[in-house]
Amino acid sequence: WACWKTYLGRPHTDGVRGAAMGILGDSLRGSRPEEALPVLEASLALHQRHWSHSGEIILASQGDLAACLGDLGRLDEALVLERGLYARRMSTLGVSHKETIMCGNNVAASLLDLELWDQAKSFIRDQLPAAQKLLGPNHAITLTLSKNLAVALANDPRRTRDDL
């Protein structure tokens, strides 16, 4: 809160004030996500209003908000935001970019949290080749995608031998 209070008196268009709000939201998210949510929502609104030309700032704010919604168990809402982030990364960076793959990993994790096994399996199978090619088979993100595929396969009650 001290960081936020330091910059509160600055104009709404001040970049440091906007950054302080985001830092506050991220800090609260770890221990008090219910308090972080309105801060992150306000931060996103502020960024959209004053820095709409900066796509990266908007995407980062949306990612923070999606993570907070997931922390609060609002998984459907988090998934909607994560899919939007992934689509934006796909359209701007393409499938073979680390940021796109990381966003895809977040989508996959949300699909697993919602127990949408078929969607998770299909989505992860589409992601893995790009991750393996760009990052290599032993990169942490590639390994996480592989683990998530294994989780989807192991937990899907309708799995078949061919799935495994």
mmCIF file of C-alpha atoms in Angstrom:
data_model
loop_
_atom_site.group_PDB
_atom_site.id
_atom_site.type_symbol
_atom_site.label_atom_id
_atom_site.label_comp_id
_atom_site.label_asym_id
_atom_site.label_seq_id
_atom_site.Cartn_x
_atom_site.Cartn_y
_atom_site.Cartn_z
ATOM 1 C CA TRP A 1 0.000 0.000 0.000
ATOM 2 C CA ALA A 2 2.883 2.365 0.694
ATOM 3 C CA CYS A 3 3.938 2.305 -2.971
ATOM 4 C CA TRP A 4 0.397 3.135 -4.049
ATOM 5 C CA LYS A 5 0.009 5.906 -1.482
ATOM 6 C CA THR A 6 3.272 7.453 -2.665
ATOM 7 C CA TYR A 7 1.961 7.885 -6.206
ATOM 8 C CA LEU A 8 -1.762 8.358 -5.529
ATOM 9 C CA GLY A 9 -1.566 12.144 -5.849
ATOM 10 C CA ARG A 10 -0.132 11.997 -9.351
ATOM 11 C CA PRO A 11 -2.369 12.518 -12.399
ATOM 12 C CA HIS A 12 -4.286 9.508 -13.729
ATOM 13 C CA THR A 13 -2.204 9.689 -16.896
ATOM 14 C CA ASP A 14 1.077 9.359 -14.989
ATOM 15 C CA GLY A 15 2.791 6.115 -15.967
ATOM 16 C CA VAL A 16 4.401 5.623 -12.567
ATOM 17 C CA ARG A 17 0.989 5.880 -10.898
ATOM 18 C CA GLY A 18 -0.385 3.256 -13.279
ATOM 19 C CA ALA A 19 2.566 0.976 -12.632
ATOM 20 C CA ALA A 20 2.165 1.400 -8.860
ATOM 21 C CA MET A 21 -1.460 0.286 -9.112
ATOM 22 C CA GLY A 22 -0.432 -2.822 -11.009
ATOM 23 C CA ILE A 23 2.310 -3.598 -8.486
ATOM 24 C CA LEU A 24 -0.176 -3.229 -5.648
ATOM 25 C CA GLY A 25 -2.600 -5.619 -7.346
ATOM 26 C CA ASP A 26 0.120 -8.182 -7.995
ATOM 27 C CA SER A 27 1.367 -7.924 -4.423
ATOM 28 C CA LEU A 28 -2.087 -8.400 -2.958
ATOM 29 C CA ARG A 29 -2.820 -11.322 -5.258
ATOM 30 C CA GLY A 30 -0.403 -13.606 -3.432
ATOM 31 C CA SER A 31 -2.028 -13.383 -0.022
ATOM 32 C CA ARG A 32 -5.321 -11.544 -0.474
ATOM 33 C CA PRO A 33 -6.697 -12.183 -3.967
ATOM 34 C CA GLU A 34 -10.167 -10.915 -3.038
ATOM 35 C CA GLU A 35 -8.607 -7.518 -2.311
ATOM 36 C CA ALA A 36 -6.399 -7.688 -5.376
ATOM 37 C CA LEU A 37 -9.295 -8.192 -7.789
ATOM 38 C CA PRO A 38 -10.773 -4.663 -7.677
ATOM 39 C CA VAL A 39 -7.271 -3.168 -7.818
ATOM 40 C CA LEU A 40 -6.401 -5.240 -10.888
ATOM 41 C CA GLU A 41 -9.744 -4.393 -12.521
ATOM 42 C CA ALA A 42 -9.098 -0.688 -11.903
ATOM 43 C CA SER A 43 -5.549 -1.047 -13.201
ATOM 44 C CA LEU A 44 -6.792 -2.651 -16.417
ATOM 45 C CA ALA A 45 -9.445 0.052 -16.866
ATOM 46 C CA LEU A 46 -6.827 2.758 -16.303
ATOM 47 C CA HIS A 47 -4.470 1.197 -18.825
ATOM 48 C CA GLN A 48 -7.237 0.783 -21.395
ATOM 49 C CA ARG A 49 -8.315 4.389 -20.924
ATOM 50 C CA HIS A 50 -4.906 6.088 -20.985
ATOM 51 C CA TRP A 51 -2.508 3.652 -22.653
ATOM 52 C CA SER A 52 -4.704 1.847 -25.168
ATOM 53 C CA HIS A 53 -1.930 2.289 -27.741
ATOM 54 C CA SER A 54 0.356 0.053 -25.674
ATOM 55 C CA GLY A 55 -0.814 -3.460 -26.345
ATOM 56 C CA GLU A 56 1.773 -5.027 -24.059
ATOM 57 C CA ILE A 57 0.565 -3.090 -21.021
ATOM 58 C CA ILE A 58 -3.038 -4.119 -21.730
ATOM 59 C CA LEU A 59 -2.080 -7.757 -22.250
ATOM 60 C CA ALA A 60 -0.059 -7.827 -19.030
ATOM 61 C CA SER A 61 -2.964 -6.292 -17.091
ATOM 62 C CA GLN A 62 -5.393 -8.812 -18.573
ATOM 63 C CA GLY A 63 -3.023 -11.649 -17.689
ATOM 64 C CA ASP A 64 -2.768 -10.443 -14.100
ATOM 65 C CA LEU A 65 -6.552 -10.205 -13.883
ATOM 66 C CA ALA A 66 -6.994 -13.701 -15.342
ATOM 67 C CA ALA A 67 -4.540 -15.135 -12.806
ATOM 68 C CA CYS A 68 -6.379 -13.432 -9.951
ATOM 69 C CA LEU A 69 -9.745 -14.752 -11.160
ATOM 70 C CA GLY A 70 -8.220 -18.225 -11.249
ATOM 71 C CA ASP A 71 -6.894 -17.779 -7.712
ATOM 72 C CA LEU A 72 -10.428 -16.892 -6.609
ATOM 73 C CA GLY A 73 -11.890 -19.991 -8.242
ATOM 74 C CA ARG A 74 -13.628 -17.983 -10.968
ATOM 75 C CA LEU A 75 -12.230 -20.376 -13.519
ATOM 76 C CA ASP A 76 -14.730 -19.771 -16.328
ATOM 77 C CA GLU A 77 -13.995 -16.049 -16.308
ATOM 78 C CA ALA A 78 -10.256 -16.675 -16.155
ATOM 79 C CA LEU A 79 -10.483 -19.029 -19.139
ATOM 80 C CA VAL A 80 -12.327 -16.427 -21.228
ATOM 81 C CA LEU A 81 -9.578 -13.870 -20.576
ATOM 82 C CA GLU A 82 -6.807 -16.403 -21.182
ATOM 83 C CA ARG A 83 -8.335 -17.488 -24.491
ATOM 84 C CA GLY A 84 -8.528 -13.848 -25.531
ATOM 85 C CA LEU A 85 -4.881 -13.303 -24.594
ATOM 86 C CA TYR A 86 -3.879 -16.403 -26.509
ATOM 87 C CA ALA A 87 -5.819 -15.299 -29.588
ATOM 88 C CA ARG A 88 -4.161 -11.892 -29.457
ATOM 89 C CA ARG A 89 -0.707 -13.436 -29.161
ATOM 90 C CA MET A 90 -1.467 -15.800 -32.041
ATOM 91 C CA SER A 91 -2.570 -12.941 -34.286
ATOM 92 C CA THR A 92 0.351 -10.664 -33.438
ATOM 93 C CA LEU A 93 3.240 -13.063 -32.793
ATOM 94 C CA GLY A 94 2.228 -16.341 -34.404
ATOM 95 C CA VAL A 95 2.192 -19.849 -33.000
ATOM 96 C CA SER A 96 5.979 -20.206 -32.799
ATOM 97 C CA HIS A 97 6.704 -17.511 -30.251
ATOM 98 C CA LYS A 98 7.533 -18.002 -26.575
ATOM 99 C CA GLU A 99 4.835 -15.548 -25.399
ATOM 100 C CA THR A 100 2.195 -17.369 -27.448
ATOM 101 C CA ILE A 101 3.276 -20.722 -26.074
ATOM 102 C CA MET A 102 3.216 -19.380 -22.496
ATOM 103 C CA CYS A 103 -0.318 -18.046 -23.030
ATOM 104 C CA GLY A 104 -1.272 -21.413 -24.480
ATOM 105 C CA ASN A 105 0.091 -23.107 -21.384
ATOM 106 C CA ASN A 106 -2.166 -20.897 -19.247
ATOM 107 C CA VAL A 107 -5.187 -21.840 -21.360
ATOM 108 C CA ALA A 108 -4.296 -25.516 -20.991
ATOM 109 C CA ALA A 109 -3.988 -25.206 -17.209
ATOM 110 C CA SER A 110 -7.407 -23.543 -16.999
ATOM 111 C CA LEU A 111 -8.968 -26.240 -19.153
ATOM 112 C CA LEU A 112 -7.560 -28.814 -16.734
ATOM 113 C CA ASP A 113 -8.829 -26.866 -13.715
ATOM 114 C CA LEU A 114 -12.298 -26.929 -15.282
ATOM 115 C CA GLU A 115 -11.910 -30.638 -16.060
ATOM 116 C CA LEU A 116 -12.496 -30.043 -19.759
ATOM 117 C CA TRP A 117 -10.391 -33.064 -20.624
ATOM 118 C CA ASP A 118 -11.177 -33.354 -24.343
ATOM 119 C CA GLN A 119 -10.545 -29.671 -24.982
ATOM 120 C CA ALA A 120 -7.362 -29.796 -22.920
ATOM 121 C CA LYS A 121 -6.003 -32.824 -24.777
ATOM 122 C CA SER A 122 -6.736 -31.341 -28.174
ATOM 123 C CA PHE A 123 -5.369 -27.923 -27.296
ATOM 124 C CA ILE A 124 -2.174 -29.255 -25.725
ATOM 125 C CA ARG A 125 -1.546 -31.610 -28.633
ATOM 126 C CA ASP A 126 -1.701 -28.574 -30.914
ATOM 127 C CA GLN A 127 0.718 -26.641 -28.670
ATOM 128 C CA LEU A 128 3.380 -29.254 -28.057
ATOM 129 C CA PRO A 129 4.993 -29.337 -31.528
ATOM 130 C CA ALA A 130 5.602 -25.574 -31.516
ATOM 131 C CA ALA A 131 6.983 -25.698 -27.966
ATOM 132 C CA GLN A 132 9.272 -28.604 -28.759
ATOM 133 C CA LYS A 133 10.546 -26.970 -31.945
ATOM 134 C CA LEU A 134 11.051 -23.471 -30.530
ATOM 135 C CA LEU A 135 12.045 -24.173 -26.936
ATOM 136 C CA GLY A 136 13.288 -27.747 -27.110
ATOM 137 C CA PRO A 137 11.970 -30.870 -25.416
ATOM 138 C CA ASN A 138 13.633 -30.138 -22.057
ATOM 139 C CA HIS A 139 12.468 -26.541 -21.602
ATOM 140 C CA ALA A 140 10.292 -25.931 -18.531
ATOM 141 C CA ILE A 141 7.320 -24.757 -20.617
ATOM 142 C CA THR A 142 7.518 -27.769 -22.937
ATOM 143 C CA LEU A 143 7.752 -30.083 -19.940
ATOM 144 C CA THR A 144 4.769 -28.381 -18.296
ATOM 145 C CA LEU A 145 2.695 -28.820 -21.454
ATOM 146 C CA SER A 146 3.708 -32.500 -21.559
ATOM 147 C CA LYS A 147 2.789 -32.918 -17.907
ATOM 148 C CA ASN A 148 -0.555 -31.216 -18.502
ATOM 149 C CA LEU A 149 -1.280 -33.601 -21.369
ATOM 150 C CA ALA A 150 -0.483 -36.517 -19.086
ATOM 151 C CA VAL A 151 -2.831 -35.101 -16.430
ATOM 152 C CA ALA A 152 -5.613 -34.702 -18.986
ATOM 153 C CA LEU A 153 -5.129 -38.250 -20.237
ATOM 154 C CA ALA A 154 -4.922 -39.755 -16.749
ATOM 155 C CA ASN A 155 -7.995 -37.939 -15.427
ATOM 156 C CA ASP A 156 -10.309 -38.273 -18.410
ATOM 157 C CA PRO A 157 -12.803 -40.998 -17.465
ATOM 158 C CA ARG A 158 -13.499 -41.597 -21.176
ATOM 159 C CA ARG A 159 -9.882 -42.159 -22.144
ATOM 160 C CA THR A 160 -9.055 -45.098 -24.351
ATOM 161 C CA ARG A 161 -5.938 -47.149 -24.902
ATOM 162 C CA ASP A 162 -5.353 -45.177 -28.089
ATOM 163 C CA ASP A 163 -5.285 -41.967 -26.054
ATOM 164 C CA LEU A 164 -2.448 -43.309 -23.973
#
